[in-house]
Each structure stands twice: as structure tokens, then as C-alpha cells.
Tab-separated table of N, CA, C and O in Angstrom:
chain	number	residue	atom	x	y	z
A	273	MET	N	-30.787	-201.850	0.074
A	273	MET	CA	-31.129	-200.483	-0.237
A	273	MET	C	-32.505	-200.119	0.282
A	273	MET	O	-32.752	-198.963	0.585
A	274	SER	N	-33.388	-201.105	0.364
A	274	SER	CA	-34.762	-200.782	0.748
A	274	SER	C	-34.865	-200.247	2.175
A	274	SER	O	-35.786	-199.509	2.488
A	275	THR	N	-33.915	-200.596	3.040
A	275	THR	CA	-33.978	-200.099	4.416
A	275	THR	C	-33.379	-198.704	4.544
A	275	THR	O	-33.646	-198.011	5.517
A	276	SER	N	-32.552	-198.300	3.587
A	276	SER	CA	-31.840	-197.017	3.636
A	276	SER	C	-31.103	-196.844	4.955
A	276	SER	O	-30.967	-195.740	5.470
A	277	SER	N	-30.609	-197.934	5.495
A	277	SER	CA	-29.963	-197.922	6.802
A	277	SER	C	-28.443	-197.901	6.677
A	277	SER	O	-27.852	-198.796	6.070
A	278	ARG	N	-27.827	-196.903	7.276
A	278	ARG	CA	-26.357	-196.840	7.302
A	278	ARG	C	-25.786	-198.074	7.996
A	278	ARG	O	-24.776	-198.624	7.569
A	279	VAL	N	-26.420	-198.492	9.073
A	279	VAL	CA	-25.936	-199.647	9.846
A	279	VAL	C	-25.937	-200.902	8.978
A	279	VAL	O	-24.969	-201.667	8.976
A	280	GLU	N	-27.017	-201.128	8.220
A	280	GLU	CA	-27.091	-202.315	7.360
A	280	GLU	C	-26.053	-202.259	6.246
A	280	GLU	O	-25.416	-203.268	5.942
A	281	PHE	N	-25.881	-201.089	5.632
A	281	PHE	CA	-24.847	-200.947	4.602
A	281	PHE	C	-23.481	-201.294	5.181
A	281	PHE	O	-22.706	-202.018	4.574
A	282	GLU	N	-23.185	-200.772	6.348
A	282	GLU	CA	-21.854	-200.941	6.928
A	282	GLU	C	-21.582	-202.368	7.393
A	282	GLU	O	-20.435	-202.752	7.536
A	283	LYS	N	-22.621	-203.160	7.592
A	283	LYS	CA	-22.427	-204.576	7.906
A	283	LYS	C	-21.824	-205.308	6.716
A	283	LYS	O	-21.154	-206.310	6.873
A	284	HIS	N	-22.110	-204.807	5.503
A	284	HIS	CA	-21.760	-205.541	4.291
A	284	HIS	C	-20.766	-204.829	3.385
A	284	HIS	O	-20.280	-205.427	2.428
A	285	CYS	N	-20.477	-203.556	3.641
A	285	CYS	CA	-19.648	-202.760	2.739
A	285	CYS	C	-18.528	-202.036	3.484
A	285	CYS	O	-18.655	-201.741	4.669
A	286	VAL	N	-17.458	-201.737	2.756
A	286	VAL	CA	-16.371	-200.908	3.261
A	286	VAL	C	-16.607	-199.500	2.729
A	286	VAL	O	-16.643	-199.288	1.510
A	287	ARG	N	-16.798	-198.545	3.620
A	287	ARG	CA	-17.149	-197.176	3.224
A	287	ARG	C	-16.132	-196.562	2.261
A	287	ARG	O	-16.493	-195.779	1.392
A	288	ALA	N	-14.863	-196.894	2.410
A	288	ALA	CA	-13.822	-196.310	1.557
A	288	ALA	C	-13.754	-196.955	0.177
A	288	ALA	O	-13.031	-196.485	-0.696
A	289	GLY	N	-14.539	-198.014	-0.039
A	289	GLY	CA	-14.552	-198.678	-1.339
A	289	GLY	C	-15.045	-197.742	-2.430
A	289	GLY	O	-15.701	-196.740	-2.171
A	290	GLY	N	-14.727	-198.078	-3.658
A	290	GLY	CA	-15.076	-197.221	-4.785
A	290	GLY	C	-16.287	-197.698	-5.551
A	290	GLY	O	-16.625	-198.881	-5.541
A	291	MET	N	-16.947	-196.728	-6.198
A	291	MET	CA	-18.098	-197.031	-7.033
A	291	MET	C	-17.954	-196.327	-8.379
A	291	MET	O	-17.513	-195.178	-8.432
A	292	SER	N	-18.347	-197.020	-9.434
A	292	SER	CA	-18.460	-196.452	-10.785
A	292	SER	C	-19.900	-196.674	-11.204
A	292	SER	O	-20.342	-197.820	-11.309
A	293	LEU	N	-20.625	-195.585	-11.418
A	293	LEU	CA	-22.047	-195.681	-11.711
A	293	LEU	C	-22.349	-195.098	-13.080
A	293	LEU	O	-21.971	-193.966	-13.373
A	294	SER	N	-23.021	-195.877	-13.894
A	294	SER	CA	-23.382	-195.444	-15.230
A	294	SER	C	-24.904	-195.398	-15.334
A	294	SER	O	-25.544	-196.381	-15.698
A	295	PRO	N	-25.502	-194.247	-14.969
A	295	PRO	CA	-26.962	-194.121	-15.029
A	295	PRO	C	-27.455	-194.098	-16.478
A	295	PRO	O	-26.660	-193.971	-17.408
A	296	PRO	N	-28.774	-194.190	-16.653
A	296	PRO	CA	-29.307	-194.109	-18.021
A	296	PRO	C	-28.898	-192.797	-18.701
A	296	PRO	O	-28.760	-191.768	-18.034
A	297	SER	N	-28.715	-192.855	-20.000
A	297	SER	CA	-28.381	-191.660	-20.779
A	297	SER	C	-29.462	-190.616	-20.585
A	297	SER	O	-30.623	-190.964	-20.377
A	298	PRO	N	-29.132	-189.376	-20.613
A	298	PRO	CA	-27.859	-188.761	-20.995
A	298	PRO	C	-26.933	-188.476	-19.819
A	298	PRO	O	-25.924	-187.802	-19.979
A	299	THR	N	-27.251	-188.982	-18.624
A	299	THR	CA	-26.414	-188.727	-17.453
A	299	THR	C	-25.056	-189.387	-17.631
A	299	THR	O	-24.961	-190.534	-18.050
A	300	ALA	N	-24.006	-188.670	-17.284
A	300	ALA	CA	-22.634	-189.150	-17.470
A	300	ALA	C	-22.225	-190.141	-16.379
A	300	ALA	O	-22.776	-190.142	-15.279
A	301	LEU	N	-21.237	-190.944	-16.706
A	301	LEU	CA	-20.612	-191.851	-15.757
A	301	LEU	C	-20.134	-191.046	-14.557
A	301	LEU	O	-19.603	-189.941	-14.712
A	302	ARG	N	-20.339	-191.585	-13.355
A	302	ARG	CA	-19.857	-190.875	-12.174
A	302	ARG	C	-19.159	-191.844	-11.230
A	302	ARG	O	-19.398	-193.045	-11.256
A	303	PHE	N	-18.324	-191.269	-10.375
A	303	PHE	CA	-17.509	-192.044	-9.448
A	303	PHE	C	-17.691	-191.493	-8.044
A	303	PHE	O	-17.812	-190.279	-7.863
A	304	CYS	N	-17.702	-192.385	-7.058
A	304	CYS	CA	-17.805	-191.952	-5.669
A	304	CYS	C	-17.326	-193.086	-4.773
A	304	CYS	O	-17.001	-194.170	-5.249
A	305	THR	N	-17.310	-192.831	-3.479
A	305	THR	CA	-17.015	-193.906	-2.533
A	305	THR	C	-18.325	-194.585	-2.142
A	305	THR	O	-19.409	-194.003	-2.275
A	306	ILE	N	-18.215	-195.784	-1.642
A	306	ILE	CA	-19.395	-196.470	-1.141
A	306	ILE	C	-19.995	-195.653	0.006
A	306	ILE	O	-21.207	-195.499	0.106
A	307	GLY	N	-19.142	-195.076	0.838
A	307	GLY	CA	-19.620	-194.280	1.966
A	307	GLY	C	-20.450	-193.088	1.542
A	307	GLY	O	-21.504	-192.813	2.136
A	308	SER	N	-20.015	-192.382	0.506
A	308	SER	CA	-20.800	-191.221	0.061
A	308	SER	C	-22.128	-191.664	-0.556
A	308	SER	O	-23.149	-190.989	-0.394
A	309	SER	N	-22.138	-192.807	-1.212
A	309	SER	CA	-23.388	-193.329	-1.754
A	309	SER	C	-24.332	-193.746	-0.627
A	309	SER	O	-25.544	-193.503	-0.699
A	310	VAL	N	-23.790	-194.352	0.413
A	310	VAL	CA	-24.595	-194.728	1.578
A	310	VAL	C	-25.274	-193.493	2.161
A	310	VAL	O	-26.470	-193.502	2.469
A	311	GLU	N	-24.521	-192.418	2.310
A	311	GLU	CA	-25.086	-191.188	2.873
A	311	GLU	C	-26.193	-190.638	1.979
A	311	GLU	O	-27.239	-190.194	2.471
A	312	HIS	N	-25.977	-190.672	0.677
A	312	HIS	CA	-26.994	-190.193	-0.270
A	312	HIS	C	-28.273	-191.020	-0.164
A	312	HIS	O	-29.376	-190.481	-0.040
A	313	VAL	N	-28.149	-192.346	-0.213
A	313	VAL	CA	-29.319	-193.233	-0.179
A	313	VAL	C	-30.038	-193.122	1.165
A	313	VAL	O	-31.272	-193.099	1.225
A	314	ALA	N	-29.280	-193.031	2.258
A	314	ALA	CA	-29.893	-192.945	3.582
A	314	ALA	C	-30.743	-191.679	3.733
A	314	ALA	O	-31.700	-191.665	4.506
A	315	ALA	N	-30.407	-190.628	2.997
A	315	ALA	CA	-31.148	-189.367	3.097
A	315	ALA	C	-32.411	-189.342	2.231
A	315	ALA	O	-33.255	-188.469	2.401
A	316	LEU	N	-32.543	-190.294	1.320
A	316	LEU	CA	-33.708	-190.309	0.420
A	316	LEU	C	-34.974	-190.724	1.161
A	316	LEU	O	-34.930	-191.561	2.062
A	317	LYS	N	-36.074	-190.159	0.759
A	317	LYS	CA	-37.377	-190.519	1.330
A	317	LYS	C	-38.117	-191.517	0.446
A	317	LYS	O	-39.151	-192.050	0.831
A	318	ASP	N	-37.607	-191.762	-0.757
A	318	ASP	CA	-38.246	-192.676	-1.695
A	318	ASP	C	-38.129	-194.118	-1.222
A	318	ASP	O	-37.199	-194.479	-0.499
A	319	ASP	N	-39.070	-194.949	-1.650
A	319	ASP	CA	-39.014	-196.387	-1.423
A	319	ASP	C	-38.185	-196.978	-2.556
A	319	ASP	O	-38.612	-196.952	-3.715
A	320	ILE	N	-36.994	-197.485	-2.238
A	320	ILE	CA	-36.088	-198.033	-3.247
A	320	ILE	C	-36.043	-199.551	-3.092
A	320	ILE	O	-35.779	-200.060	-2.005
A	321	ASN	N	-36.308	-200.254	-4.181
A	321	ASN	CA	-36.293	-201.704	-4.172
A	321	ASN	C	-35.462	-202.150	-5.364
A	321	ASN	O	-35.889	-202.022	-6.504
A	322	GLU	N	-34.266	-202.643	-5.079
A	322	GLU	CA	-33.365	-203.089	-6.142
A	322	GLU	C	-33.144	-204.581	-5.974
A	322	GLU	O	-32.753	-205.023	-4.899
A	323	ARG	N	-33.396	-205.336	-7.026
A	323	ARG	CA	-33.276	-206.795	-6.990
A	323	ARG	C	-32.344	-207.294	-8.086
A	323	ARG	O	-32.360	-206.784	-9.197
A	324	ILE	N	-31.544	-208.304	-7.739
A	324	ILE	CA	-30.694	-208.976	-8.722
A	324	ILE	C	-31.254	-210.371	-8.970
A	324	ILE	O	-32.068	-210.865	-8.192
A	325	TRP	N	-30.809	-210.997	-10.053
A	325	TRP	CA	-31.138	-212.397	-10.312
A	325	TRP	C	-30.012	-213.002	-11.122
A	325	TRP	O	-29.232	-212.301	-11.764
A	326	GLY	N	-29.909	-214.316	-11.061
A	326	GLY	CA	-28.920	-215.055	-11.839
A	326	GLY	C	-27.484	-214.597	-11.636
A	326	GLY	O	-26.745	-214.487	-12.615
A	327	PRO	N	-27.059	-214.350	-10.398
A	327	PRO	CA	-25.695	-213.859	-10.216
A	327	PRO	C	-24.647	-214.889	-10.637
A	327	PRO	O	-24.831	-216.092	-10.440
A	328	GLU	N	-23.580	-214.394	-11.248
A	328	GLU	CA	-22.406	-215.217	-11.554
A	328	GLU	C	-21.355	-214.848	-10.518
A	328	GLU	O	-20.957	-213.685	-10.419
A	329	VAL	N	-20.925	-215.833	-9.737
A	329	VAL	CA	-19.985	-215.589	-8.640
A	329	VAL	C	-18.681	-216.305	-8.934
A	329	VAL	O	-18.672	-217.493	-9.263
A	330	LYS	N	-17.590	-215.590	-8.814
A	330	LYS	CA	-16.250	-216.164	-8.968
A	330	LYS	C	-15.473	-215.894	-7.686
A	330	LYS	O	-15.449	-214.760	-7.199
A	331	VAL	N	-14.842	-216.935	-7.139
A	331	VAL	CA	-14.041	-216.805	-5.918
A	331	VAL	C	-12.640	-217.315	-6.227
A	331	VAL	O	-12.484	-218.365	-6.865
A	332	ASN	N	-11.618	-216.585	-5.760
A	332	ASN	CA	-10.244	-217.018	-6.031
A	332	ASN	C	-9.893	-218.263	-5.220
A	332	ASN	O	-10.617	-218.660	-4.305
A	333	GLU	N	-8.767	-218.872	-5.576
A	333	GLU	CA	-8.342	-220.120	-4.938
A	333	GLU	C	-8.142	-219.972	-3.437
A	333	GLU	O	-8.407	-220.897	-2.682
A	334	ALA	N	-7.663	-218.819	-2.997
A	334	ALA	CA	-7.427	-218.603	-1.563
A	334	ALA	C	-8.736	-218.417	-0.796
A	334	ALA	O	-8.760	-218.495	0.428
A	335	GLY	N	-9.821	-218.165	-1.523
A	335	GLY	CA	-11.118	-218.012	-0.884
A	335	GLY	C	-11.323	-216.693	-0.171
A	335	GLY	O	-12.184	-216.584	0.701
A	336	ASN	N	-10.547	-215.674	-0.573
A	336	ASN	CA	-10.679	-214.384	0.115
A	336	ASN	C	-11.063	-213.229	-0.805
A	336	ASN	O	-11.189	-212.093	-0.355
A	337	LEU	N	-11.266	-213.506	-2.092
A	337	LEU	CA	-11.641	-212.480	-3.060
A	337	LEU	C	-12.744	-213.038	-3.950
A	337	LEU	O	-12.647	-214.166	-4.435
A	338	ALA	N	-13.802	-212.241	-4.151
A	338	ALA	CA	-14.917	-212.696	-4.989
A	338	ALA	C	-15.405	-211.553	-5.869
A	338	ALA	O	-15.335	-210.381	-5.489
A	339	ALA	N	-15.904	-211.927	-7.033
A	339	ALA	CA	-16.553	-210.980	-7.941
A	339	ALA	C	-17.940	-211.530	-8.254
A	339	ALA	O	-18.108	-212.737	-8.458
A	340	ILE	N	-18.924	-210.640	-8.263
A	340	ILE	CA	-20.306	-211.034	-8.540
A	340	ILE	C	-20.838	-210.137	-9.643
A	340	ILE	O	-20.778	-208.909	-9.545
A	341	TRP	N	-21.346	-210.763	-10.704
A	341	TRP	CA	-21.910	-210.064	-11.866
A	341	TRP	C	-23.371	-210.475	-11.940
A	341	TRP	O	-23.675	-211.673	-11.947
A	342	ALA	N	-24.278	-209.513	-11.964
A	342	ALA	CA	-25.699	-209.877	-11.997
A	342	ALA	C	-26.541	-208.779	-12.628
A	342	ALA	O	-26.308	-207.593	-12.385
A	343	PRO	N	-27.549	-209.179	-13.402
A	343	PRO	CA	-28.526	-208.193	-13.868
A	343	PRO	C	-29.368	-207.727	-12.676
A	343	PRO	O	-29.512	-208.456	-11.683
A	344	PHE	N	-29.920	-206.516	-12.788
A	344	PHE	CA	-30.769	-206.015	-11.712
A	344	PHE	C	-31.881	-205.144	-12.268
A	344	PHE	O	-31.846	-204.689	-13.400
A	345	ARG	N	-32.870	-204.923	-11.405
A	345	ARG	CA	-33.985	-204.038	-11.707
A	345	ARG	C	-34.198	-203.161	-10.484
A	345	ARG	O	-34.199	-203.651	-9.351
A	346	ALA	N	-34.346	-201.870	-10.696
A	346	ALA	CA	-34.570	-200.937	-9.595
A	346	ALA	C	-35.949	-200.316	-9.713
A	346	ALA	O	-36.296	-199.755	-10.746
A	347	LYS	N	-36.722	-200.462	-8.625
A	347	LYS	CA	-38.024	-199.805	-8.537
A	347	LYS	C	-37.891	-198.652	-7.545
A	347	LYS	O	-37.311	-198.816	-6.473
A	348	ILE	N	-38.443	-197.521	-7.910
A	348	ILE	CA	-38.496	-196.377	-7.009
A	348	ILE	C	-39.966	-196.035	-6.829
A	348	ILE	O	-40.683	-195.798	-7.813
A	349	ASN	N	-40.387	-196.087	-5.566
A	349	ASN	CA	-41.792	-195.857	-5.229
A	349	ASN	C	-42.724	-196.769	-6.025
A	349	ASN	O	-43.766	-196.353	-6.506
A	350	GLY	N	-42.294	-198.047	-6.186
A	350	GLY	CA	-43.126	-199.057	-6.829
A	350	GLY	C	-43.096	-199.079	-8.341
A	350	GLY	O	-43.742	-199.916	-8.959
A	351	VAL	N	-42.336	-198.180	-8.964
A	351	VAL	CA	-42.279	-198.094	-10.428
A	351	VAL	C	-40.868	-198.461	-10.895
A	351	VAL	O	-39.879	-197.946	-10.358
A	352	VAL	N	-40.787	-199.349	-11.906
A	352	VAL	CA	-39.476	-199.709	-12.444
A	352	VAL	C	-38.843	-198.449	-13.038
A	352	VAL	O	-39.380	-197.849	-13.961
A	353	ASP	N	-37.700	-198.057	-12.473
A	353	ASP	CA	-37.028	-196.818	-12.863
A	353	ASP	C	-35.874	-197.074	-13.829
A	353	ASP	O	-35.678	-196.336	-14.776
A	354	HIS	N	-35.098	-198.113	-13.555
A	354	HIS	CA	-33.986	-198.453	-14.429
A	354	HIS	C	-33.612	-199.918	-14.247
A	354	HIS	O	-33.959	-200.539	-13.246
A	355	VAL	N	-32.942	-200.462	-15.253
A	355	VAL	CA	-32.470	-201.847	-15.250
A	355	VAL	C	-31.018	-201.828	-15.713
A	355	VAL	O	-30.563	-200.867	-16.321
A	356	GLY	N	-30.324	-202.903	-15.422
A	356	GLY	CA	-28.934	-202.933	-15.860
A	356	GLY	C	-28.214	-204.155	-15.346
A	356	GLY	O	-28.819	-205.168	-14.989
A	357	VAL	N	-26.913	-204.013	-15.276
A	357	VAL	CA	-26.065	-205.069	-14.747
A	357	VAL	C	-25.137	-204.440	-13.715
A	357	VAL	O	-24.700	-203.296	-13.863
A	358	GLY	N	-24.904	-205.189	-12.644
A	358	GLY	CA	-24.022	-204.710	-11.590
A	358	GLY	C	-22.869	-205.672	-11.377
A	358	GLY	O	-22.979	-206.877	-11.628
A	359	LEU	N	-21.773	-205.125	-10.934
A	359	LEU	CA	-20.571	-205.892	-10.619
A	359	LEU	C	-20.112	-205.476	-9.237
A	359	LEU	O	-20.011	-204.272	-8.953
A	360	SER	N	-19.868	-206.437	-8.369
A	360	SER	CA	-19.315	-206.100	-7.064
A	360	SER	C	-18.065	-206.934	-6.817
A	360	SER	O	-17.951	-208.062	-7.285
A	361	VAL	N	-17.158	-206.342	-6.083
A	361	VAL	CA	-15.924	-207.015	-5.660
A	361	VAL	C	-15.964	-207.069	-4.145
A	361	VAL	O	-16.248	-206.061	-3.484
A	362	SER	N	-15.722	-208.259	-3.608
A	362	SER	CA	-15.750	-208.447	-2.161
A	362	SER	C	-14.482	-209.139	-1.690
A	362	SER	O	-13.904	-209.959	-2.413
A	363	TYR	N	-14.072	-208.794	-0.485
A	363	TYR	CA	-12.961	-209.455	0.194
A	363	TYR	C	-13.470	-210.035	1.497
A	363	TYR	O	-14.368	-209.468	2.130
A	364	LYS	N	-12.868	-211.142	1.894
A	364	LYS	CA	-13.185	-211.713	3.199
A	364	LYS	C	-12.252	-211.050	4.208
A	364	LYS	O	-11.030	-211.199	4.145
A	365	LEU	N	-12.841	-210.272	5.091
A	365	LEU	CA	-12.090	-209.536	6.112
A	365	LEU	C	-12.534	-210.019	7.484
A	365	LEU	O	-13.722	-209.973	7.809
A	366	ASN	N	-11.587	-210.503	8.267
A	366	ASN	CA	-11.910	-211.019	9.610
A	366	ASN	C	-13.045	-212.039	9.565
A	366	ASN	O	-13.941	-212.032	10.408
A	367	GLY	N	-13.014	-212.895	8.542
A	367	GLY	CA	-13.989	-213.963	8.426
A	367	GLY	C	-15.324	-213.571	7.826
A	367	GLY	O	-16.210	-214.419	7.689
A	368	GLN	N	-15.511	-212.295	7.456
A	368	GLN	CA	-16.775	-211.851	6.876
A	368	GLN	C	-16.537	-211.226	5.511
A	368	GLN	O	-15.576	-210.485	5.317
A	369	TRP	N	-17.453	-211.502	4.570
A	369	TRP	CA	-17.368	-210.897	3.245
A	369	TRP	C	-17.814	-209.445	3.317
A	369	TRP	O	-18.855	-209.138	3.891
A	370	LYS	N	-17.012	-208.554	2.732
A	370	LYS	CA	-17.332	-207.127	2.678
A	370	LYS	C	-17.173	-206.639	1.244
A	370	LYS	O	-16.159	-206.916	0.594
A	371	VAL	N	-18.159	-205.904	0.751
A	371	VAL	CA	-18.087	-205.309	-0.583
A	371	VAL	C	-17.097	-204.147	-0.522
A	371	VAL	O	-17.229	-203.254	0.305
A	372	THR	N	-16.109	-204.193	-1.424
A	372	THR	CA	-15.092	-203.135	-1.460
A	372	THR	C	-15.144	-202.330	-2.750
A	372	THR	O	-14.477	-201.305	-2.860
A	373	GLY	N	-15.921	-202.782	-3.707
A	373	GLY	CA	-16.053	-202.053	-4.961
A	373	GLY	C	-17.344	-202.419	-5.668
A	373	GLY	O	-17.789	-203.563	-5.594
A	374	LEU	N	-17.937	-201.433	-6.320
A	374	LEU	CA	-19.182	-201.644	-7.064
A	374	LEU	C	-19.121	-200.891	-8.380
A	374	LEU	O	-18.550	-199.794	-8.445
A	375	ALA	N	-19.728	-201.466	-9.398
A	375	ALA	CA	-19.874	-200.785	-10.682
A	375	ALA	C	-21.196	-201.231	-11.276
A	375	ALA	O	-21.662	-202.343	-11.024
A	376	ASN	N	-21.821	-200.339	-12.033
A	376	ASN	CA	-23.024	-200.745	-12.731
A	376	ASN	C	-23.151	-200.003	-14.043
A	376	ASN	O	-22.468	-199.014	-14.286
A	377	SER	N	-24.006	-200.538	-14.876
A	377	SER	CA	-24.364	-199.914	-16.139
A	377	SER	C	-25.878	-200.022	-16.240
A	377	SER	O	-26.423	-201.118	-16.145
A	378	CYS	N	-26.546	-198.889	-16.373
A	378	CYS	CA	-28.009	-198.854	-16.345
A	378	CYS	C	-28.578	-198.307	-17.647
A	378	CYS	O	-27.912	-197.584	-18.379
A	379	ARG	N	-29.845	-198.642	-17.853
A	379	ARG	CA	-30.605	-198.072	-18.963
A	379	ARG	C	-32.050	-197.954	-18.514
A	379	ARG	O	-32.455	-198.535	-17.498
A	380	LEU	N	-32.827	-197.204	-19.274
A	380	LEU	CA	-34.250	-197.103	-19.000
A	380	LEU	C	-34.914	-198.436	-19.349
A	380	LEU	O	-34.476	-199.131	-20.269
A	381	PRO	N	-35.959	-198.819	-18.629
A	381	PRO	CA	-36.615	-200.098	-18.904
A	381	PRO	C	-37.465	-200.058	-20.171
A	381	PRO	O	-37.951	-198.997	-20.573
A	382	THR	N	-37.633	-201.222	-20.770
A	382	THR	CA	-38.573	-201.352	-21.888
A	382	THR	C	-39.996	-201.365	-21.322
A	382	THR	O	-40.195	-201.489	-20.107
A	383	LYS	N	-40.987	-201.278	-22.185
A	383	LYS	CA	-42.384	-201.336	-21.736
A	383	LYS	C	-42.654	-202.659	-21.022
A	383	LYS	O	-43.354	-202.696	-20.015
A	384	GLU	N	-42.080	-203.748	-21.528
A	384	GLU	CA	-42.261	-205.060	-20.911
A	384	GLU	C	-41.627	-205.094	-19.519
A	384	GLU	O	-42.194	-205.640	-18.577
A	385	GLU	N	-40.437	-204.516	-19.387
A	385	GLU	CA	-39.743	-204.509	-18.096
A	385	GLU	C	-40.481	-203.653	-17.065
A	385	GLU	O	-40.402	-203.906	-15.872
A	386	MET	N	-41.206	-202.664	-17.537
A	386	MET	CA	-41.986	-201.803	-16.634
A	386	MET	C	-43.082	-202.609	-15.916
A	386	MET	O	-43.511	-202.245	-14.829
A	387	LEU	N	-43.521	-203.711	-16.527
A	387	LEU	CA	-44.611	-204.509	-15.987
A	387	LEU	C	-44.142	-205.637	-15.053
A	387	LEU	O	-44.978	-206.287	-14.428
A	388	LEU	N	-42.845	-205.860	-14.961
A	388	LEU	CA	-42.323	-206.951	-14.131
A	388	LEU	C	-42.552	-206.682	-12.657
A	388	LEU	O	-42.489	-205.547	-12.204
A	389	GLU	N	-42.821	-207.739	-11.928
A	389	GLU	CA	-42.986	-207.622	-10.474
A	389	GLU	C	-41.657	-207.490	-9.865
A	389	GLU	O	-40.819	-207.651	-9.459
């Protein structure tokens, strides 16, 4: 996300994939395609830095489907804006992993989380 590059997104994601986004309250749950989210993020002028840690990865027996669950922290222009957990679904297509679905649940950070690097 930090590069806001359509090319970088498309290396790793399928534009037609779906997204379910749950921003901090009171904003309602929203749905979109990965492609429309890419276009939105690419148009932003803000510095966006989103980091995950401790991902839990599950891969099916055939080795072509994976799910990743991980907590994350999003900084916008150097300030922690929201925290939450994200879920992505990926398929191995032509030998490369591609994200085909994303979901997240976010909340506003605590005072302690605001101070995290």
C-alpha cells in the first residue's frame, strides 16, 4: 500500500476479487472489488503504511489455496489511524500466489497503540 502503485497491486492481486471492509465505528461495513480499492488507494496523496505481524497461514492439501489471518496497524501520514485484523484468500494461478479476496475489521487505536512504531 505504501507505494500506491497499480502495477505492484496487480502483481499480487486479482482485480475482480472481492473485499469486505469494516472501518472503525460509526462507518458501516462496505463491499467492493480489489480493483476499485486499488484505484482509490492509487489516487490518494497520503503516505499509507500498513503492517501485519504474526500471520496465521493455512494452505490446502493440493497447495493451491491459502488463507492468511493477521493483526495489522495502519499509519496515515505517520500517525496510527486504525488497527484491526485482516483476512486474505489466495490462489496459486500459473505458479504464482494471487490474492482473490480480502476482509478486515478495524477499530480506532488505543493511546498505547498510537505510540507504536
